[in-house]
Amino acid sequence: AGFGHAQSALAHGLGRRYDLPVPLDLYLYAAGATVAVSFLLIAWFIRSTEQRRGYHRINLHDYKLGRLLTQPACGFAWQVLGVWLLVMVILTGLFGAQRTMGNFAPVFVWIIWWVGLAYVSALWVLVNPWRASFAWAEVLYRHLRPGRELSLHLPYPPAFGVWPGALLFLAFTWAELVHSGAAVPVNVAAMVLAYSAITWGGMFVFGRERWLRHGEAFSLVFRVLARFAPTEVRVSQTTLCKNCPLACLDRQGECINCSECYERADDSAREWSLRPYAVGLLRDEIVSTSMIAFVLLMLSTILFDGFMVTAPWTQLAMDLYAVLPNLGGNRLALIRTFGLLASWVLFIIVYGGVCWLISASSGRRISTWESAVCFIYTLVPIAIAYHLAHYLTYLLVQGQFIIPLLSDPFGYGWDLFGTRDYRPDIAIVGARFAWYTSVITIVCGHVIAVYLAHVKAVQTIPDAHAAQRSQYPMTVLMVVYTFCGLWVLAQPIVNNPVTAGTLGLLSAR
């Protein structure tokens, strides 16, 4: 009965098996070999220890359309959209029909926002409803109380790092992967209200941008992902950055993607630029222990979500379920909670071990800690690849449920825009598409990570041979990660799927 919670197979595996043209083992070995060969090619072409840190940029402010898009009215429109969606989630969750797929709140939060926004993460700073609403409140407060600030601007303890945001993100992933009622509309609204109170409270105590930088979980997530994005904002005249409470300057003295400085800078000092993909992951900046842990948490939660649909996890969970004392319906939640935390700890241990091997392979020209700081952001393409491989099919299929809900967000039978009777086409993509998308994205993500890690190595370690040797452990990690990750993603396709996590949250209850 406890495993009656294991949700239906509607999303991960699309409810059917797919017979691969060749055995799965051949795909796994080929993918791992591709990553290994990419290391050899990258090592051959990138040997110089004097890699340029600069990169070509196109300043969109030099063009009429770019200047139009950065006008205050355009930014305000994005803010209104974000706040309106937040209000809709709360209202529909509290007062709408309590049917998961018949209510705007769970469909928008778990599909459109969490899955979809990751692909355009650079937009988060524009639509963040908590940032926008608090900024409006600050303007109103200054109007009513001239010379006074809404925030207390208390000093943010450096020891806190981004741990508040990491813990909030852990709570969010717990709700996504463990909480059996996370897709119930009223529960979604309650979680959003609780998170809003925490976020606005943090802004009130420490200041808006400071809390967004350290404590707002989704600003942290999307800012990490946006480092891969082909856009950036920067301030060319960095004198005002000396007074920035966010300590935004990196070791090269550049201010990139700091909204605090960008808002305060003159138009002539602002840049909104197109840049090559992934160069934001090569910035030379100080990285805290908490940020390293946060990036590893992002990686571990995505892979654990996939691992929960595999036969080994199912067997392990059943064994633990049988030996645990009778805790009613809490046993399954306890097992999943243990798995979630254990996966994070495992990633931390493995990454620490690889960084120790990197240091040893380089002849101690770089310490274990310096390795951890240097290479942590090179893992971000893997997180993006897994998010794409794991959730894209889900977004394309389940995301169609938002179309009828645009006309009937409360589930009352309205037809505001004539789309109420739209029926999602679950055959729009199939298991074949899901499998080949997974293979391509996983391999590409790991190859990009290998490239970035090699560039960071030659930038950081003066000796070219030592820099190349330092990447042997990282390459082995990438090959093993590719092999294991692709195997996990293959299980719902090549075997009878048992869906869990985000994709199971929205199954019929």
XYZ file of C-alpha atoms in Angstrom:
509
model
C 0.000 0.000 0.000
C 2.873 2.350 0.749
C 4.046 2.057 -2.815
C 0.617 2.955 -4.119
C 2.088 6.428 -4.072
C 4.553 5.600 -6.813
C 3.044 7.789 -9.441
C 1.815 6.797 -12.881
C 4.061 6.587 -15.887
C 2.543 9.419 -17.833
C 5.621 11.583 -18.215
C 9.133 10.187 -17.819
C 8.599 7.129 -19.947
C 5.501 8.367 -21.748
C 3.794 5.182 -20.605
C 5.444 2.882 -23.126
C 8.609 1.030 -23.878
C 11.007 1.789 -26.715
C 13.181 -0.890 -28.333
C 16.570 0.659 -29.084
C 18.056 -0.071 -32.527
C 21.205 -1.381 -30.831
C 21.800 -2.590 -27.263
C 21.882 0.067 -24.568
C 25.449 -0.866 -23.624
C 26.691 0.231 -27.039
C 25.103 3.662 -26.582
C 26.686 4.004 -23.145
C 30.162 2.974 -24.279
C 29.942 5.173 -27.376
C 28.855 8.188 -25.341
C 31.663 7.688 -22.822
C 34.186 7.213 -25.621
C 33.014 10.414 -27.298
C 33.672 12.389 -24.120
C 37.107 10.761 -23.734
C 38.086 11.490 -27.343
C 36.906 15.075 -26.961
C 39.428 15.482 -24.145
C 42.250 14.331 -26.435
C 41.219 16.773 -29.155
C 40.795 19.647 -26.714
C 44.162 18.920 -25.106
C 45.795 18.928 -28.537
C 44.371 22.274 -29.646
C 44.443 24.132 -26.308
C 47.981 24.053 -24.985
C 48.841 27.675 -24.284
C 48.865 28.737 -20.640
C 48.087 32.294 -21.697
C 44.476 31.874 -22.639
C 42.735 35.179 -23.135
C 39.962 35.870 -20.679
C 38.293 38.452 -22.882
C 35.720 37.561 -25.515
C 33.884 39.196 -28.353
C 30.707 41.073 -27.413
C 27.987 42.893 -29.305
C 26.528 45.723 -27.261
C 22.800 45.786 -28.006
C 22.637 49.353 -26.714
C 24.319 50.362 -29.976
C 21.205 49.324 -31.878
C 17.758 50.877 -31.897
C 15.949 47.657 -31.020
C 18.336 47.007 -28.140
C 17.787 50.488 -26.737
C 14.032 50.014 -27.083
C 14.077 46.740 -25.152
C 16.009 48.318 -22.285
C 13.572 51.186 -21.822
C 11.988 51.391 -18.336
C 8.534 50.773 -19.808
C 9.648 47.430 -21.234
C 11.191 46.374 -17.936
C 8.045 47.434 -16.107
C 5.926 45.291 -18.447
C 8.023 42.222 -17.550
C 7.601 43.038 -13.860
C 3.831 43.345 -14.195
C 3.722 39.984 -15.940
C 5.728 38.317 -13.174
C 3.638 39.786 -10.346
C 0.378 38.973 -12.130
C 1.437 35.341 -12.516
C 2.362 35.164 -8.824
C -1.056 36.521 -7.845
C -2.773 34.084 -10.216
C -0.934 31.116 -8.705
C -2.008 32.115 -5.202
C -5.623 32.883 -6.076
C -6.227 29.822 -8.246
C -4.511 27.579 -5.722
C -6.606 28.854 -2.836
C -9.969 29.322 -4.506
C -9.907 27.172 -7.632
C -11.014 23.593 -8.187
C -8.714 21.214 -6.317
C -7.832 19.125 -9.372
C -4.162 18.956 -10.275
C -4.525 19.198 -14.040
C -7.659 21.351 -13.810
C -6.064 24.220 -11.886
C -3.630 26.866 -13.080
C -1.402 26.832 -9.968
C 0.220 23.358 -10.076
C 0.443 23.230 -13.875
C 2.127 26.618 -14.069
C 4.483 26.137 -11.119
C 5.647 22.586 -11.773
C 5.669 22.612 -15.584
C 5.768 26.050 -17.192
C 7.783 27.904 -14.557
C 10.161 25.386 -13.008
C 10.813 23.322 -16.138
C 10.353 25.929 -18.850
C 12.018 28.978 -17.326
C 15.313 27.124 -16.907
C 15.719 27.270 -20.694
C 15.487 31.082 -20.641
C 16.964 31.646 -17.184
C 18.455 35.019 -18.092
C 14.894 36.421 -18.076
C 14.404 35.675 -14.383
C 15.899 38.962 -13.231
C 13.226 40.738 -15.306
C 10.166 38.718 -14.261
C 11.096 37.835 -10.664
C 7.818 38.753 -8.935
C 9.322 39.026 -5.444
C 12.013 41.413 -6.632
C 9.520 43.495 -8.605
C 6.872 43.721 -5.874
C 9.411 44.669 -3.215
C 10.927 47.291 -5.512
C 7.465 48.803 -5.997
C 6.941 48.817 -2.243
C 10.290 50.609 -1.822
C 9.248 53.330 -4.271
C 5.903 53.780 -2.500
C 7.571 53.887 0.930
C 10.072 56.545 -0.182
C 7.151 58.587 -1.501
C 5.259 58.313 1.784
C 8.329 58.622 4.021
C 10.891 60.787 2.182
C 14.456 60.038 3.166
C 13.554 56.669 4.708
C 14.334 53.199 3.391
C 11.951 50.248 3.543
C 14.780 47.798 4.258
C 16.716 47.716 7.506
C 19.935 46.960 5.559
C 21.442 44.990 8.403
C 24.920 43.588 7.698
C 24.712 40.205 6.057
C 26.899 37.711 7.968
C 29.646 36.502 5.565
C 29.530 33.066 7.175
C 25.969 32.664 5.906
C 27.181 32.649 2.293
C 24.400 31.309 0.089
C 23.372 28.682 2.643
C 19.908 30.267 3.140
C 19.231 29.950 -0.584
C 20.661 26.425 -0.669
C 18.421 25.291 2.194
C 15.359 26.851 0.593
C 16.195 25.140 -2.689
C 16.612 21.860 -0.820
C 13.162 22.396 0.699
C 11.748 23.050 -2.771
C 13.283 19.893 -4.202
C 12.016 17.957 -1.196
C 8.504 19.134 -2.015
C 9.062 18.244 -5.677
C 10.463 14.761 -5.111
C 9.116 13.648 -1.733
C 5.956 15.469 -0.641
C 2.945 13.478 -1.841
C 0.644 16.509 -1.817
C 2.894 18.955 -3.643
C 0.637 18.999 -6.706
C -2.559 19.760 -4.770
C -3.509 23.336 -5.753
C -4.098 24.634 -2.224
C -0.740 23.199 -1.134
C 0.984 24.931 -4.046
C -0.570 28.248 -2.998
C 0.460 27.683 0.626
C 4.061 26.945 -0.380
C 4.174 30.037 -2.583
C 2.797 32.195 0.230
C 5.310 30.794 2.723
C 8.191 31.317 0.313
C 6.985 34.850 -0.443
C 6.931 35.723 3.260
C 10.474 34.416 3.715
C 11.743 36.253 0.638
C 10.152 39.584 1.449
C 11.291 39.213 5.056
C 14.876 38.625 3.947
C 14.728 41.676 1.677
C 13.336 43.770 4.524
C 16.103 42.741 6.914
C 19.153 42.668 4.639
C 18.157 44.650 1.565
C 16.589 43.621 -1.701
C 19.612 42.834 -3.861
C 21.673 41.380 -1.044
C 18.985 38.822 -0.215
C 18.452 38.038 -3.885
C 22.182 37.358 -4.182
C 22.390 35.095 -1.117
C 18.995 33.911 0.091
C 16.496 33.773 -2.772
C 16.815 30.214 -4.020
C 15.555 30.718 -7.551
C 17.618 33.838 -8.180
C 20.601 31.666 -7.269
C 19.521 28.802 -9.523
C 18.715 30.919 -12.539
C 21.789 33.108 -12.071
C 23.994 30.007 -12.119
C 22.248 28.707 -15.250
C 22.377 32.169 -16.862
C 26.179 32.026 -16.807
C 25.779 29.744 -19.809
C 23.463 32.215 -21.563
C 24.556 34.280 -24.598
C 23.587 37.583 -22.949
C 25.013 39.659 -20.137
C 24.709 43.099 -18.584
C 27.759 44.921 -17.330
C 28.891 48.315 -16.119
C 31.883 49.688 -18.002
C 32.723 52.418 -15.466
C 33.347 50.397 -12.326
C 34.052 53.296 -9.957
C 30.527 53.050 -8.534
C 31.122 49.318 -7.882
C 33.414 50.256 -5.013
C 30.305 51.109 -2.995
C 28.306 48.091 -4.180
C 27.093 46.071 -1.169
C 27.300 42.914 -3.265
C 31.079 43.097 -3.838
C 30.351 42.470 -7.500
C 33.818 42.938 -9.028
C 35.630 39.763 -10.033
C 39.406 39.295 -9.912
C 39.702 40.973 -13.307
C 37.932 44.079 -11.986
C 34.822 43.541 -14.131
C 31.202 44.089 -13.079
C 29.032 41.567 -14.924
C 25.367 40.746 -14.268
C 25.127 42.913 -11.163
C 21.629 44.397 -11.289
C 22.407 46.736 -8.363
C 25.202 48.534 -10.244
C 23.392 48.334 -13.570
C 20.376 50.169 -12.157
C 22.552 52.887 -10.595
C 24.855 53.420 -13.589
C 24.455 56.118 -16.217
C 23.201 55.055 -19.625
C 26.643 55.643 -21.108
C 28.186 53.138 -18.685
C 25.633 50.377 -19.244
C 26.149 47.476 -21.598
C 23.672 44.791 -22.592
C 25.624 42.428 -24.792
C 25.487 39.259 -26.791
C 28.416 36.960 -26.056
C 29.475 33.373 -26.880
C 27.667 30.663 -24.991
C 29.236 29.441 -21.726
C 31.938 32.133 -21.402
C 30.224 33.356 -18.245
C 31.297 30.093 -16.626
C 34.973 31.027 -17.047
C 34.923 34.202 -14.956
C 37.753 34.505 -12.458
C 35.966 35.236 -9.214
C 35.829 34.264 -5.584
C 33.618 31.232 -4.953
C 32.417 30.380 -1.456
C 32.073 26.936 0.082
C 28.320 27.400 0.161
C 28.205 28.148 -3.577
C 30.173 24.984 -4.338
C 27.690 23.011 -2.241
C 24.790 24.765 -3.989
C 25.961 23.856 -7.508
C 26.479 20.249 -6.423
C 22.968 20.267 -4.936
C 21.582 21.336 -8.306
C 23.381 18.460 -10.013
C 22.468 15.848 -7.435
C 18.742 16.633 -7.323
C 18.316 16.332 -11.087
C 20.111 12.990 -11.222
C 18.277 11.686 -8.151
C 14.960 12.595 -9.759
C 15.912 10.312 -12.641
C 17.326 7.597 -10.394
C 13.982 7.306 -8.603
C 12.453 5.651 -11.694
C 15.094 2.895 -11.913
C 14.801 -0.700 -10.756
C 17.750 -0.478 -8.294
C 16.133 2.408 -6.445
C 12.757 0.695 -6.429
C 14.292 -2.445 -4.951
C 16.293 -0.479 -2.377
C 13.218 1.528 -1.377
C 11.145 -1.637 -1.008
C 13.827 -3.265 1.156
C 14.063 -0.207 3.395
C 10.283 0.028 3.536
C 10.110 -3.520 4.809
C 12.645 -3.084 7.625
C 11.630 0.363 8.856
C 9.242 0.533 11.818
C 5.623 1.193 11.008
C 5.410 4.955 10.508
C 2.232 4.850 8.491
C 2.463 6.729 5.223
C 5.658 8.482 6.336
C 7.981 5.579 5.554
C 8.122 6.255 1.836
C 8.712 9.976 2.439
C 11.493 9.149 4.895
C 13.177 6.855 2.375
C 13.028 9.453 -0.373
C 14.297 12.143 1.974
C 17.247 9.937 2.848
C 17.946 9.361 -0.840
C 17.779 13.069 -1.628
C 20.235 13.994 1.132
C 22.501 11.023 0.449
C 22.808 11.951 -3.216
C 23.918 15.482 -2.269
C 26.491 14.151 0.201
C 27.730 11.649 -2.378
C 28.247 14.401 -4.967
C 30.180 16.490 -2.431
C 32.429 13.557 -1.524
C 33.070 12.570 -5.148
C 33.794 16.140 -6.233
C 36.133 16.641 -3.276
C 37.952 13.435 -4.154
C 38.323 14.428 -7.800
C 39.671 17.846 -6.774
C 42.236 16.098 -4.559
C 43.282 13.969 -7.543
C 43.477 17.086 -9.727
C 45.831 18.651 -7.218
C 47.972 15.504 -7.052
C 48.036 15.116 -10.854
C 49.231 18.704 -11.264
C 52.154 18.108 -8.921
C 50.450 20.232 -6.237
C 50.678 23.305 -8.455
C 47.076 23.870 -7.479
C 45.610 22.925 -4.100
C 42.527 20.803 -3.556
C 40.532 23.845 -2.460
C 41.732 25.919 -5.418
C 40.669 23.071 -7.699
C 37.199 23.012 -6.138
C 36.823 26.765 -6.652
C 38.321 26.732 -10.126
C 36.246 23.968 -11.687
C 32.860 24.116 -9.956
C 31.159 26.249 -12.619
C 32.482 24.025 -15.400
C 29.927 21.459 -14.188
C 26.984 23.760 -14.988
C 26.628 22.584 -18.635
C 26.002 19.105 -17.223
C 23.148 20.433 -15.067
C 21.673 22.177 -18.106
C 22.045 19.055 -20.244
C 20.332 16.859 -17.661
C 17.513 19.354 -17.199
C 16.986 19.412 -20.959
C 17.206 15.630 -21.357
C 15.109 14.884 -18.294
C 12.282 17.391 -18.701
C 12.000 18.539 -22.333
C 9.568 15.802 -23.379
C 7.583 16.432 -20.216
C 7.380 20.147 -21.007
C 6.246 19.502 -24.577
C 3.541 17.005 -23.559
C 2.298 18.023 -20.114
C 2.924 21.703 -20.823
C -0.012 21.669 -23.243
C -2.361 21.574 -20.252
C -1.694 25.281 -19.754
C -3.606 26.042 -22.972
C -7.108 25.175 -21.689
C -6.208 26.620 -18.288
C -5.568 30.030 -19.840
C -9.287 30.171 -20.489
C -10.340 28.443 -17.271
C -7.586 29.010 -14.671
C -9.821 28.288 -11.648
C -11.429 25.205 -13.147
C -14.885 26.768 -12.927
C -15.859 26.002 -16.524
C -14.957 29.431 -17.947
C -13.891 29.877 -21.565
C -12.233 33.301 -21.592
C -10.133 32.832 -24.736
C -11.899 29.946 -26.448
C -9.272 27.336 -25.496
C -11.110 25.508 -22.692
C -11.857 22.456 -24.821
C -8.295 22.014 -26.084
C -7.077 18.463 -25.540
C -3.310 17.934 -25.247
C -1.744 15.802 -27.952
C 0.285 13.252 -25.988
C 1.624 11.805 -29.244
C 3.387 15.038 -30.177
C 6.662 13.386 -29.127
C 7.488 9.815 -28.232
C 10.052 7.672 -26.503
C 12.298 7.651 -29.583
C 12.499 11.468 -29.507
C 13.120 11.419 -25.761
C 15.941 8.907 -26.091
C 17.869 10.603 -28.884
C 17.400 13.998 -27.260
C 18.883 12.541 -24.075
C 21.881 11.047 -25.879
C 22.711 14.225 -27.778
C 22.269 16.636 -24.889
C 24.098 14.489 -22.334
C 27.107 13.977 -24.593
C 27.207 17.643 -25.632
C 26.879 18.838 -22.039
C 29.809 16.713 -20.891
C 31.981 17.669 -23.862
C 31.381 21.360 -23.132
C 32.219 20.734 -19.475
C 35.480 19.014 -20.476
C 36.365 21.976 -22.698
C 35.625 24.554 -20.006
C 37.576 22.611 -17.391
C 40.588 22.416 -19.701
C 40.475 26.134 -20.425
C 40.271 26.884 -16.693
C 43.223 24.569 -16.089
C 45.504 26.264 -18.606
C 44.441 29.663 -17.303
C 45.179 28.715 -13.715
C 48.223 26.398 -13.864
C 51.317 27.997 -15.467
C 52.918 24.688 -16.506
C 51.150 23.431 -19.645
C 51.985 19.773 -18.995
C 50.830 20.024 -15.376
C 47.599 21.681 -16.556
C 46.965 18.825 -18.971
C 47.741 16.153 -16.374
C 45.394 17.840 -13.927
C 42.493 17.112 -16.258
C 42.887 13.340 -16.290
C 40.768 12.878 -13.123
C 38.168 15.354 -14.347
C 37.890 13.556 -17.676
C 37.452 10.204 -15.937
C 34.694 11.787 -13.834
C 32.990 13.100 -16.975
C 33.152 9.717 -18.700
C 31.722 7.906 -15.666
C 29.088 10.606 -15.199
C 28.078 10.334 -18.855
C 27.797 6.550 -18.581
C 25.782 6.575 -15.357
C 23.594 9.558 -16.238
C 22.616 8.181 -19.635
C 21.839 4.798 -18.068
C 19.545 6.488 -15.536
C 17.725 8.435 -18.229
C 17.336 5.309 -20.345
C 15.488 3.272 -17.742
C 11.979 4.731 -18.243
C 12.394 4.233 -22.002
C 13.876 0.755 -22.267
C 12.138 -0.731 -19.214
C 8.698 -0.552 -17.634
C 8.749 2.938 -16.142
C 7.956 3.842 -12.551
C 7.571 7.590 -12.529
C 8.500 9.798 -9.591
C 9.595 13.330 -8.882
C 8.332 16.295 -10.822
C 6.878 14.204 -13.599
C 4.937 12.098 -11.152
C 3.656 15.070 -9.195
C 1.149 15.856 -11.899
C -0.162 12.375 -12.457
C -3.820 11.749 -11.740
C -4.478 11.405 -8.015
